[in-house]
XYZ file of C-alpha atoms in Angstrom:
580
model
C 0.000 0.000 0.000
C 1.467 3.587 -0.337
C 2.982 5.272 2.428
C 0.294 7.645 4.397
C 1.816 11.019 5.131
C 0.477 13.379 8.079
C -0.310 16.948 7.561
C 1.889 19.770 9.507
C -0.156 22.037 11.722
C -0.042 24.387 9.063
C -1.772 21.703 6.590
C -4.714 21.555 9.361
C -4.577 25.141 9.690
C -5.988 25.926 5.959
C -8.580 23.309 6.658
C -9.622 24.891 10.087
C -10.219 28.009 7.849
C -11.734 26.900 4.794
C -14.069 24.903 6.834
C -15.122 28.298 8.576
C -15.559 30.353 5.528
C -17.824 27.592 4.275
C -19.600 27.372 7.158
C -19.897 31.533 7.204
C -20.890 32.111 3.525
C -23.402 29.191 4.001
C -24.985 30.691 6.935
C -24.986 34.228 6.296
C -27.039 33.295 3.180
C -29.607 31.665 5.149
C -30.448 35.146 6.646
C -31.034 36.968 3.238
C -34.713 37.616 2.008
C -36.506 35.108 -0.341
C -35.902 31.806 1.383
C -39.311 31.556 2.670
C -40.946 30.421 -0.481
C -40.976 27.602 -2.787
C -38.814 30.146 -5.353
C -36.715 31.562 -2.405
C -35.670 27.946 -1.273
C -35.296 26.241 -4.257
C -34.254 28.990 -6.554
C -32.714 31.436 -4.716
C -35.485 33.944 -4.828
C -34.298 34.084 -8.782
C -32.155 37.292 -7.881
C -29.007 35.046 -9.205
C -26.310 37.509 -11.135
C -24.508 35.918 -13.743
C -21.278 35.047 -12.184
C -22.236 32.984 -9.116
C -24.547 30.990 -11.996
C -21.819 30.411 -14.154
C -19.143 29.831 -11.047
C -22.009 27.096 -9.460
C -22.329 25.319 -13.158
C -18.505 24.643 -12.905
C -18.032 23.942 -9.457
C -21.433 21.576 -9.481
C -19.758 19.414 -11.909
C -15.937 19.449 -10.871
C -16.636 17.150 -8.101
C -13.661 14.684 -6.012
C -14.491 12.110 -9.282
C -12.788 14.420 -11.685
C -9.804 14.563 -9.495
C -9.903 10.352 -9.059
C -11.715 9.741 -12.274
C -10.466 12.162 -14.533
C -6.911 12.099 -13.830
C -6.754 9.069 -13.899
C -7.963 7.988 -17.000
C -5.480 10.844 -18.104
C -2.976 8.986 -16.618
C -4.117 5.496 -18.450
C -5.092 6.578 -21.297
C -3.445 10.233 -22.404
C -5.630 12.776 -24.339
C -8.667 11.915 -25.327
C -10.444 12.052 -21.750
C -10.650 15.528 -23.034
C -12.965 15.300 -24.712
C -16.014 15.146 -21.945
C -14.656 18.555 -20.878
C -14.217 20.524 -23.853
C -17.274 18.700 -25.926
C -19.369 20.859 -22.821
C -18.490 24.181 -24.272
C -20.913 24.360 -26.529
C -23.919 22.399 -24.684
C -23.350 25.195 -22.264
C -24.318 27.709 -24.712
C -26.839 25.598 -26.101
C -28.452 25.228 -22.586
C -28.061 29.231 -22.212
C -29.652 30.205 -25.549
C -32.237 27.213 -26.445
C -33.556 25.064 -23.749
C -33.543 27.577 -20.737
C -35.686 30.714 -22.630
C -38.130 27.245 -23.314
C -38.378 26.295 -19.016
C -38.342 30.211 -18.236
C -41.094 31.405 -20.293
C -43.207 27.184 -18.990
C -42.698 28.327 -15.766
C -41.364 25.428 -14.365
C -38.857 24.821 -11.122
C -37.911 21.316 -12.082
C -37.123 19.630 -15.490
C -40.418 16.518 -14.034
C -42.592 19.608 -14.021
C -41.813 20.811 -17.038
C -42.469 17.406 -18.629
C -45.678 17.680 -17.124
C -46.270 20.887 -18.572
C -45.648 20.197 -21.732
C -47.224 16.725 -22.249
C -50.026 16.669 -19.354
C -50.445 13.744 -17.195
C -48.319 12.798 -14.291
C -46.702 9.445 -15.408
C -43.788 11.921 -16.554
C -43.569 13.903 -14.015
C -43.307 11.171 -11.643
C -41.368 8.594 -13.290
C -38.786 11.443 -13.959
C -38.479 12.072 -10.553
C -38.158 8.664 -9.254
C -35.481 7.393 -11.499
C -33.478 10.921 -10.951
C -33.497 10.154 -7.001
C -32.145 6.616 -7.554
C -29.634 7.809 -10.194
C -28.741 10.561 -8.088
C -27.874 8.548 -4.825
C -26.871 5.016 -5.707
C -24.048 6.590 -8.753
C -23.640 10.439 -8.307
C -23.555 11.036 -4.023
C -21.593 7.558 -3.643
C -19.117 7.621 -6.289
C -18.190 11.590 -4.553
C -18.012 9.931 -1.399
C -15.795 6.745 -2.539
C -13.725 9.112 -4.892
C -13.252 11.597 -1.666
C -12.419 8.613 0.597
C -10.113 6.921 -1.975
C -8.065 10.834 -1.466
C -7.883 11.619 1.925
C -6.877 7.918 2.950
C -4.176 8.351 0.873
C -3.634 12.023 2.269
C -4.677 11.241 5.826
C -4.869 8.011 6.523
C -8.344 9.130 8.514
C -10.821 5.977 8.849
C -13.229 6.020 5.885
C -16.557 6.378 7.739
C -14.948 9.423 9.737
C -14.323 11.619 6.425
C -17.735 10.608 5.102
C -19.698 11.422 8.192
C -17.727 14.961 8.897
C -18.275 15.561 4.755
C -21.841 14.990 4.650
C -22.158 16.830 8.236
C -20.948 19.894 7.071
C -22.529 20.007 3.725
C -26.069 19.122 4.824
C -25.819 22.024 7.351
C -25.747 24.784 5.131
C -27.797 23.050 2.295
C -30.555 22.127 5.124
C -30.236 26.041 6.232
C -30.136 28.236 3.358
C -31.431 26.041 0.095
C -30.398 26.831 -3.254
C -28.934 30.289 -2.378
C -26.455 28.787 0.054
C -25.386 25.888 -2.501
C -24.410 28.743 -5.208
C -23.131 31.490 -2.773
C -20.731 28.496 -1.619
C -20.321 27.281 -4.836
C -18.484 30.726 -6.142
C -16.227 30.818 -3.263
C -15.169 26.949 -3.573
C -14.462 27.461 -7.579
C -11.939 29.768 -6.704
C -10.151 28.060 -3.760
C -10.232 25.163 -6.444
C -8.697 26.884 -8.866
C -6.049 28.111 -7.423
C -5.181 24.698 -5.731
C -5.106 22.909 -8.770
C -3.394 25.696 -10.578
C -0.280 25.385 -7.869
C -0.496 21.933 -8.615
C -0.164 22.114 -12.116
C 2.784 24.272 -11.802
C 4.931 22.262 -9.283
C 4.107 19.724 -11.941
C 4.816 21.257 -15.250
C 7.855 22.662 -13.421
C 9.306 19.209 -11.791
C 8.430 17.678 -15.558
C 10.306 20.140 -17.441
C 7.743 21.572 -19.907
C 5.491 20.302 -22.280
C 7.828 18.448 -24.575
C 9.533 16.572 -21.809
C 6.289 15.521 -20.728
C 4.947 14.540 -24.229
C 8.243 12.604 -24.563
C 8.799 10.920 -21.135
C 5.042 10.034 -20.864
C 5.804 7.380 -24.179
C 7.709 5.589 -21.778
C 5.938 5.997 -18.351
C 5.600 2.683 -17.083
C 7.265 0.480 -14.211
C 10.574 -0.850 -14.420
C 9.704 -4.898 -14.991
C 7.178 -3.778 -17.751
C 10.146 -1.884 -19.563
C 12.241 -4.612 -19.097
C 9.821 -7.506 -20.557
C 7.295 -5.580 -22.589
C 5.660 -8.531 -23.656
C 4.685 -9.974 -20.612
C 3.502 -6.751 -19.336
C 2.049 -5.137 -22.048
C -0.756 -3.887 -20.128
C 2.256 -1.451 -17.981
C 2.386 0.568 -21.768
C 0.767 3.779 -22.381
C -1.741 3.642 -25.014
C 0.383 4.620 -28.770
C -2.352 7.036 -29.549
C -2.267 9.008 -25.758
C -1.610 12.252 -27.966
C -4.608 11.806 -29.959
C -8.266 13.311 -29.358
C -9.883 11.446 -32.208
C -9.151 7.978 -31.881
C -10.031 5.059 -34.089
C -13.704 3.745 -34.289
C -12.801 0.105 -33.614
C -9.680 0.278 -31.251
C -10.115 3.362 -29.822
C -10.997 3.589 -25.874
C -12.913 6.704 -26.784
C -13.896 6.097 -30.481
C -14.548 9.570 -32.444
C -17.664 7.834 -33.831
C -18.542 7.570 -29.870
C -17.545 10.893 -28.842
C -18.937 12.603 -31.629
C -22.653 11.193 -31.339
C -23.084 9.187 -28.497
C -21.365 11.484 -26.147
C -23.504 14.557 -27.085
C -26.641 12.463 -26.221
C -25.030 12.138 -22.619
C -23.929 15.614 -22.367
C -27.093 16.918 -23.820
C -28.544 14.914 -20.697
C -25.730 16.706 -18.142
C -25.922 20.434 -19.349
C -29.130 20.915 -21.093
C -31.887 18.446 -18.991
C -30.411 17.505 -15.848
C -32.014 19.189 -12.430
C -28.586 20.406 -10.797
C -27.403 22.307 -13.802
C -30.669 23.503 -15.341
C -31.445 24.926 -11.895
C -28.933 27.317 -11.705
C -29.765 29.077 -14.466
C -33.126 29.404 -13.516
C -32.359 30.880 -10.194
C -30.502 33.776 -12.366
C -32.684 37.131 -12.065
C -33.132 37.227 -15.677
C -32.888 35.747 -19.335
C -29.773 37.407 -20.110
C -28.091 36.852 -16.903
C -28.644 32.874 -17.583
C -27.087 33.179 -20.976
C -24.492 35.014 -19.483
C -23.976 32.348 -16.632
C -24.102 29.630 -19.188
C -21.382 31.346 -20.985
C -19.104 31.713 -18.195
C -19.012 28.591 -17.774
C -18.623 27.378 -20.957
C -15.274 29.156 -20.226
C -14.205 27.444 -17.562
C -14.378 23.825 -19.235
C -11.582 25.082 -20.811
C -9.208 24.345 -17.705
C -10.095 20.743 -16.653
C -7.346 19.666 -19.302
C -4.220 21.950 -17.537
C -5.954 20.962 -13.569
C -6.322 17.533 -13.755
C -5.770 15.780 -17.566
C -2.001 17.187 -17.232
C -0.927 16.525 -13.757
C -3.018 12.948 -14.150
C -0.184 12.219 -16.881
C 2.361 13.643 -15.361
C 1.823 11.676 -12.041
C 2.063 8.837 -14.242
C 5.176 9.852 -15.069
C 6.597 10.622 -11.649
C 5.106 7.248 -10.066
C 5.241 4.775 -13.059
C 5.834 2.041 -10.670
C 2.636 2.829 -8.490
C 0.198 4.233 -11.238
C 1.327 2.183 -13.946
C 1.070 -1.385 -12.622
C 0.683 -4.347 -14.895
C -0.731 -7.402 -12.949
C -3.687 -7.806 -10.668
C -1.436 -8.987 -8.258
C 0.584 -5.907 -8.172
C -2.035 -3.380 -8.391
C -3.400 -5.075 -5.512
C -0.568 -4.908 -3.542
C -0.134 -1.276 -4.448
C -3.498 0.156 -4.253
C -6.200 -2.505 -3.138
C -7.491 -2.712 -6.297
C -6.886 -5.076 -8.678
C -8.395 -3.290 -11.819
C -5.484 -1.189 -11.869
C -4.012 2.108 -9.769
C -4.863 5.086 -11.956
C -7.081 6.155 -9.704
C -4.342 7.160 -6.832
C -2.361 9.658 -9.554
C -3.960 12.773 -8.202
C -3.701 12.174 -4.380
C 0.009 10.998 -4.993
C 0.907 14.154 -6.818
C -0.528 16.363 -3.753
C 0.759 13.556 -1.182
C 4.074 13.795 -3.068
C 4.937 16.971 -4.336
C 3.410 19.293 -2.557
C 5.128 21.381 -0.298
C 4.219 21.783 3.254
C 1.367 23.798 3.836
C 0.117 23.961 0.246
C -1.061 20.302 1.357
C -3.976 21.699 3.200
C -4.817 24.479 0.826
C -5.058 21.139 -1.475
C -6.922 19.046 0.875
C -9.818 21.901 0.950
C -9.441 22.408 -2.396
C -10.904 18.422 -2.600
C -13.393 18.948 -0.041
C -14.511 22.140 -2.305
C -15.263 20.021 -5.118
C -16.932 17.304 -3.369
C -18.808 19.425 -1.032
C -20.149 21.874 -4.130
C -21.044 18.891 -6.022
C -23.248 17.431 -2.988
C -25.271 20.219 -2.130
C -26.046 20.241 -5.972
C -27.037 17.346 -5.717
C -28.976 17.469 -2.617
C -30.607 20.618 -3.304
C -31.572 19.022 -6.908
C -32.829 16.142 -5.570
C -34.938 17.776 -2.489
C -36.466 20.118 -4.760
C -38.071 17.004 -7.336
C -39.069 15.343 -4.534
C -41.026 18.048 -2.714
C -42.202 19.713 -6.067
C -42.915 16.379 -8.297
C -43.454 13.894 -5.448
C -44.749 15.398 -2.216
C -47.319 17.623 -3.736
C -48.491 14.810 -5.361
C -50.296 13.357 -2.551
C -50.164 17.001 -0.637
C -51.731 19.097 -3.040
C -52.631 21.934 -0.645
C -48.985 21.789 0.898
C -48.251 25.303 3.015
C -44.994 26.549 2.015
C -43.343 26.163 5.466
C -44.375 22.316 4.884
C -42.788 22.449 1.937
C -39.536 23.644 3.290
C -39.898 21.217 5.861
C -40.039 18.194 3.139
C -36.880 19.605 1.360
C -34.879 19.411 4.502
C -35.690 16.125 5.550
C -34.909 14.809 1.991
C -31.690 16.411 2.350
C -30.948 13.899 5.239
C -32.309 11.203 4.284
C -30.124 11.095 1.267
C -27.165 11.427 3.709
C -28.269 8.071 5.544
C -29.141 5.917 2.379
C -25.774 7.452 0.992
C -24.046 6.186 3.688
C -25.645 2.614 3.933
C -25.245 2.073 0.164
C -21.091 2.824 0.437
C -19.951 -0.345 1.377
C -21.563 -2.022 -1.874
C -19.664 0.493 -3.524
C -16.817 -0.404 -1.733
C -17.112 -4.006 -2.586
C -17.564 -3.635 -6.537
C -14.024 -2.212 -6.119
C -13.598 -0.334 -9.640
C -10.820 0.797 -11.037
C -12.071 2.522 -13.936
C -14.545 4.410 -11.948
C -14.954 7.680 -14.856
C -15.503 4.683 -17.220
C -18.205 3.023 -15.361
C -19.934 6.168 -14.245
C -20.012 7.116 -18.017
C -21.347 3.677 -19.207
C -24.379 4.123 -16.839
C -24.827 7.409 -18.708
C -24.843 5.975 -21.892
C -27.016 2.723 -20.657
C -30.007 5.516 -18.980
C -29.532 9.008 -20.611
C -30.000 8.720 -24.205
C -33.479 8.247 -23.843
C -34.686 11.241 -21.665
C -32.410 13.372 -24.128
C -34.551 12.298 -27.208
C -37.298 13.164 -25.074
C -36.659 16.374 -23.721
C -35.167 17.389 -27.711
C -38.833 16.115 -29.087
C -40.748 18.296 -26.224
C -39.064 20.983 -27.110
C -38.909 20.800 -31.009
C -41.716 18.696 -32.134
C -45.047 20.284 -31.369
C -46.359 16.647 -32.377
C -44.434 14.352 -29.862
C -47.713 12.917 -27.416
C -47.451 11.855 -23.658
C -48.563 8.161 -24.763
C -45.592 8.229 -27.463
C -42.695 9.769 -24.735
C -43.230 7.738 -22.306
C -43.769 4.091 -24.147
C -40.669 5.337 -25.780
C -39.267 5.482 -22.608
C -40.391 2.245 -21.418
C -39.199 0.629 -24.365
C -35.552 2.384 -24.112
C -35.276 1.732 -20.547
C -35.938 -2.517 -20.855
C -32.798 -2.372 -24.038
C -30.688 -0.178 -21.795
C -31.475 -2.144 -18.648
C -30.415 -5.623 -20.532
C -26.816 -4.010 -21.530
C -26.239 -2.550 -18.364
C -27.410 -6.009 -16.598
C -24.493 -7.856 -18.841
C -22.208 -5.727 -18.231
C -22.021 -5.791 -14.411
C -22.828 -9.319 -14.610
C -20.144 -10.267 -16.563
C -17.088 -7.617 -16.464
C -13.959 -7.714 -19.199
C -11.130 -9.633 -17.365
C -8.610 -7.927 -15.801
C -5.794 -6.302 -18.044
C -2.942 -8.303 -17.587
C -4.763 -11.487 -16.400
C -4.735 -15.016 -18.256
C -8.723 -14.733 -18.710
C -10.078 -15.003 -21.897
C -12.671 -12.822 -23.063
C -15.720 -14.845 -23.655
C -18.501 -12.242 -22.930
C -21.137 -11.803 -26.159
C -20.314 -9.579 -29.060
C -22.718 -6.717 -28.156
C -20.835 -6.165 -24.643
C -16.951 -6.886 -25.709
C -17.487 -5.247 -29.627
C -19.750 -1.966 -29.048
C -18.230 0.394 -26.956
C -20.808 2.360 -24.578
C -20.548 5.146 -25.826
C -21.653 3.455 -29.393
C -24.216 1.574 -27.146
C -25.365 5.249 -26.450
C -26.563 5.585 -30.283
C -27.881 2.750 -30.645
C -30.053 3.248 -27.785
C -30.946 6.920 -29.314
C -32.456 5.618 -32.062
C -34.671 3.146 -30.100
C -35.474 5.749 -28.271
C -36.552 7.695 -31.075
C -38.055 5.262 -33.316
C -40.828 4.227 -31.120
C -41.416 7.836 -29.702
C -42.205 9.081 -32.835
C -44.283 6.054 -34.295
C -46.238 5.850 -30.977
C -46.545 9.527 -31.159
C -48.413 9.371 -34.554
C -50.402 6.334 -33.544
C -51.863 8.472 -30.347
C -53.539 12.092 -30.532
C -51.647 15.137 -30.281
C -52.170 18.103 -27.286
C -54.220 20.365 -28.847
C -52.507 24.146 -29.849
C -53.793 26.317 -26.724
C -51.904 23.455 -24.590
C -48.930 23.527 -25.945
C -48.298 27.604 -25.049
C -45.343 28.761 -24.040
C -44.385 24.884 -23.383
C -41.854 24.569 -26.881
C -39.349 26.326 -29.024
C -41.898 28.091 -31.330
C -44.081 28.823 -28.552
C -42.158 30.289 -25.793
C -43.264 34.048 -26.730
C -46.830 33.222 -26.815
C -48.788 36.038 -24.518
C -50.950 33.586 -23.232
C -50.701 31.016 -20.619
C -51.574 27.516 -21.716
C -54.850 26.032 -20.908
C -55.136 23.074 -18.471
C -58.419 20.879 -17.611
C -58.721 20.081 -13.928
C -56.971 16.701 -14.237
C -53.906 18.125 -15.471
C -53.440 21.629 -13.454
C -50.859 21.564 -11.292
C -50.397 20.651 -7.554
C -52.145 23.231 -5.439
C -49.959 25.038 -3.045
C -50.582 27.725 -0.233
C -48.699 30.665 -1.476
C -49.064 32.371 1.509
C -45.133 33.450 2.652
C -44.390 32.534 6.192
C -43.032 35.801 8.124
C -40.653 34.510 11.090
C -40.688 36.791 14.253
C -37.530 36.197 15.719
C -33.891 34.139 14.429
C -34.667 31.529 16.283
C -38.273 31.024 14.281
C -36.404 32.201 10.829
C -33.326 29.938 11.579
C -36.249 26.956 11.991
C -38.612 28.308 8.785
């Protein structure tokens, strides 16, 4: 196992304090006005300026599995990870300038109630919300919590269960306290201790490496001694010959160009453009153009995932070969635990490693930034579709203290089921962890993409039609996703042979992601035609060529929304405003 260093009292000391401004920013926001309604909790009263939008995007997504998972397919693969970071630059602007003017002018606080909007009916609304919570606990909130665990034990050495409980203790505070308004006013101040952590990083490294053409030149031949010395029988040990290129061949590629170019924008079209966390940032923004604005900004900041975390995850590689670049089961195992393989320690090595004294902590909370911003995302996210598509369901006249209430409670109850469900994480031992999460993307995502695209664009597209569709694309992905956990590729490096069936060991996932697409879309739009469209004064201000429409849309009794007390609740004292 790798050596555990302890922090100096300095290290500690820039934990002490970023802990404290966290804790600050998070509860100073709970006092502003606007947090006693529905839009107040869950959208920050929608007085949102364009930077802390834009900052919140970035930070909501750079969570502790982009400095496990990230770098560390960087450091296995080269260049081409890239590509996830860089193909979000323009869904970010495509999110800004087509599908947000579309939610603004429906109305709608979560992406279930817009579906419900739009099509009617609550089999949407609710489904949507359902499969979002489960998605959202069992893959997103565990694999930050096993991806921050797999860090500071190499860091710290701390007992697993002790960083997860202090993590989820702190972040639940201020995300039970001040809603959405604390998650983004944290959010801004985390993306910039992150960004400057990472940036020292990157230049210790760059600096230690000796440029960019040392590194491009020693990487070719990053790997541990007894792989250089019998290539053959350690192939596995090599970097990839095409770690330089983004595009990467169809067939042999580990990120096909076919793959990225198509299948991957049906995922990301899922991340940036439909998803609940970053949707709802932009519609907390006070306005249109502050959203497009936000969007924008962070667009920009995709840019530096490649110099934070795709460099330093190669250069680590070449720094460590012996620990990062292991060849056998066996070894990995006795390196890291893990017998899939060791990429996944290059980050914390660099920081345990190369970092002076000090800087270690500044590190450390830099981690904790990205983990914590990317849980209250999700928490907030999550509480707000299950008190606005779920609990009103069966609490139509809900006050809106009771509502507040719900989203609270949610909040912990996701920590507790997060926490129960991390040993099974534990067990399934990955060690391609950004692979895997991006495989249950492809196996669940394409779908509600195709969906959301044919709301939005196709005035014909019929409740009966999306969700069948949905059905239909859920039982093909379900069957490749049940394969492929039921029987994994053999370990690199192993004497296995690969027996699995053609459609698991010949079409990558993110060609799987296609595939599924066009299911998807197929029997959406035949069903569609077979069933009877919403009638015009339905579909106001619900799609792309009716989001100016003056009027509201009309709804029958059946299909109007929850009912909801909008009475505000005016606390008397901190003690009853702290509680509301």
């Amino acid at each position: 196992m790798v050596e555990v260093e302890t922090l100096d009292p300095g290290d500690y000391g820039a934990i002490v304090v970023y802990f404290a401004l966290v804790l600050a920013v998070g509860l100073w926001s709970t006092f502003r006005p606007n947090r006693d309604t529905a839009a107040g909790y869950f959208l920050a009263g929608k007085h949102m300026h364009w930077f802390p939008v834009g900052a919140s995007i970035f930070a909501s997504n750079v969570g502790a599995p982009m400095f496990i998972g990230l770098a560390g397919t960087a450091a296995a693969s080269g260049f081409a990870v890239a590509l996830y970071e860089w193909h979000a630059i323009y869904l970010l602007i495509a999110l800004g300038w087509v599908f947000v003017p579309v939610y603004v002018s429906s109305g709608a606080f979560t992406m279930p109630e817009y579906l419900k909007k739009r099509f009617g009916g609550k089999r949407l609304r609710v489904y949507l919300s359902c499969l979002a919570l489960i998605l959202y606990v069992l893959t997103k909130i565990t694999a930050e919590i096993y991806s921050g665990a797999i860090f500071m034990q190499q860091l710290l050495g701390w007992n697993l269960y002790l960083c997860v409980v202090l993590i989820l203790m702190v972040t639940a505070i201020y995300t039970v306290a001040g809603g959405l308004a604390a998650v983004i006013y944290t959010d801004t101040l985390q993306t910039i201790i992150l960004l400057i952590g990472a940036f020292i990083l990157m230049s210790i490294s760059f600096v230690e490496i000796g440029g960019w053409e040392e590194m491009l030149a020693k990487y070719k031949v990053a790997a541990a001694n007894y792989t250089l010395a019998n290539p053959q029988n350690y192939s596995c040990g090599l970097p990839r010959d095409d770690f330089q290129h983004i595009w990467r061949d169809p067939v042999t590629g580990d990120i096909p160009w076919t793959g990225a170019v198509f299948g991957l924008t049906t995922l990301g079209l899922w991340v940036w453009c439909t998803d609940q966390i970053m949707v709802q940032r932009c519609l907390s923004a006070k306005n249109l153009t502050h959203a497009k604005a936000g969007s924008v900004f962070a667009a920009g900041l995709k840019i530096l995932p490649f110099f934070l975390w795709i460099i330093p995850g190669m250069i680590s590689r070449i720094l460590f070969p012996d620990d990062i670049a292991c060849a056998t089961p066996d070894k990995c195992e006795a390196i890291c635990g893990n017998r899939a393989g060791c990429t996944n320690i290059a980050y914390p090595l660099l920081v345990l490693r190369r970092m002076p004294s000090g800087l270690r902590g500044v590190m450390l909370a830099a981690l904790l930034a990205a983990l914590m911003s990317s849980l209250t995302s999700i928490f907030n996210s999550a509480s707000s579709m299950f008190t606005m598509d779920i609990w009103r369901r069966f609490r139509r006249k809900a006050t809106q203290g009771e509502l507040m209430i719900v989203g609270r409670v949610c909040v912990l109850v996701e920590c507790g089921i997060s926490i129960l469900w991390l040993p099974i994480l534990q067990a399934s031992q990955s060690g391609q962890l950004w692979s895997y999460l991006q495989a249950i993307s492809s196996y669940t995502a394409p779908p509600w993409t195709i969906v959301f695209l044919l709301a939005l664009f196709w005035k014909g597209t019929t409740e009966p039609g999306a969700f069948w569709g949905l059905m239909i694309s859920l039982v093909v992905g379900l069957i490749r996703m049940v394969l492929d956990f039921a029987m994994p590729a053999p370990f690199c490096g192993s004497q296995e042979e690969d027996t699995r069936p053609a459609v698991l060991k010949d079409v990558n996932f993110l060609h799987f992601a296609i595939l599924l697409s066009f299911v998807s879309l197929i029997s959406t739009v035949v069903i569609s035609f077979l069933t009877e469209p919403r009638p015009p004064e339905k579909l106001r201000r619900v799609t792309w060529w009716t989001r100016h429409d003056t009027l509201d849309p009309e709804e029958t009794e059946s299909e109007d929304d929850f009912g909801v007390d909008e009475e505000e609740v005016k606390p008397s004292s901190v003690i009853s405003k702290c509680y509301s």
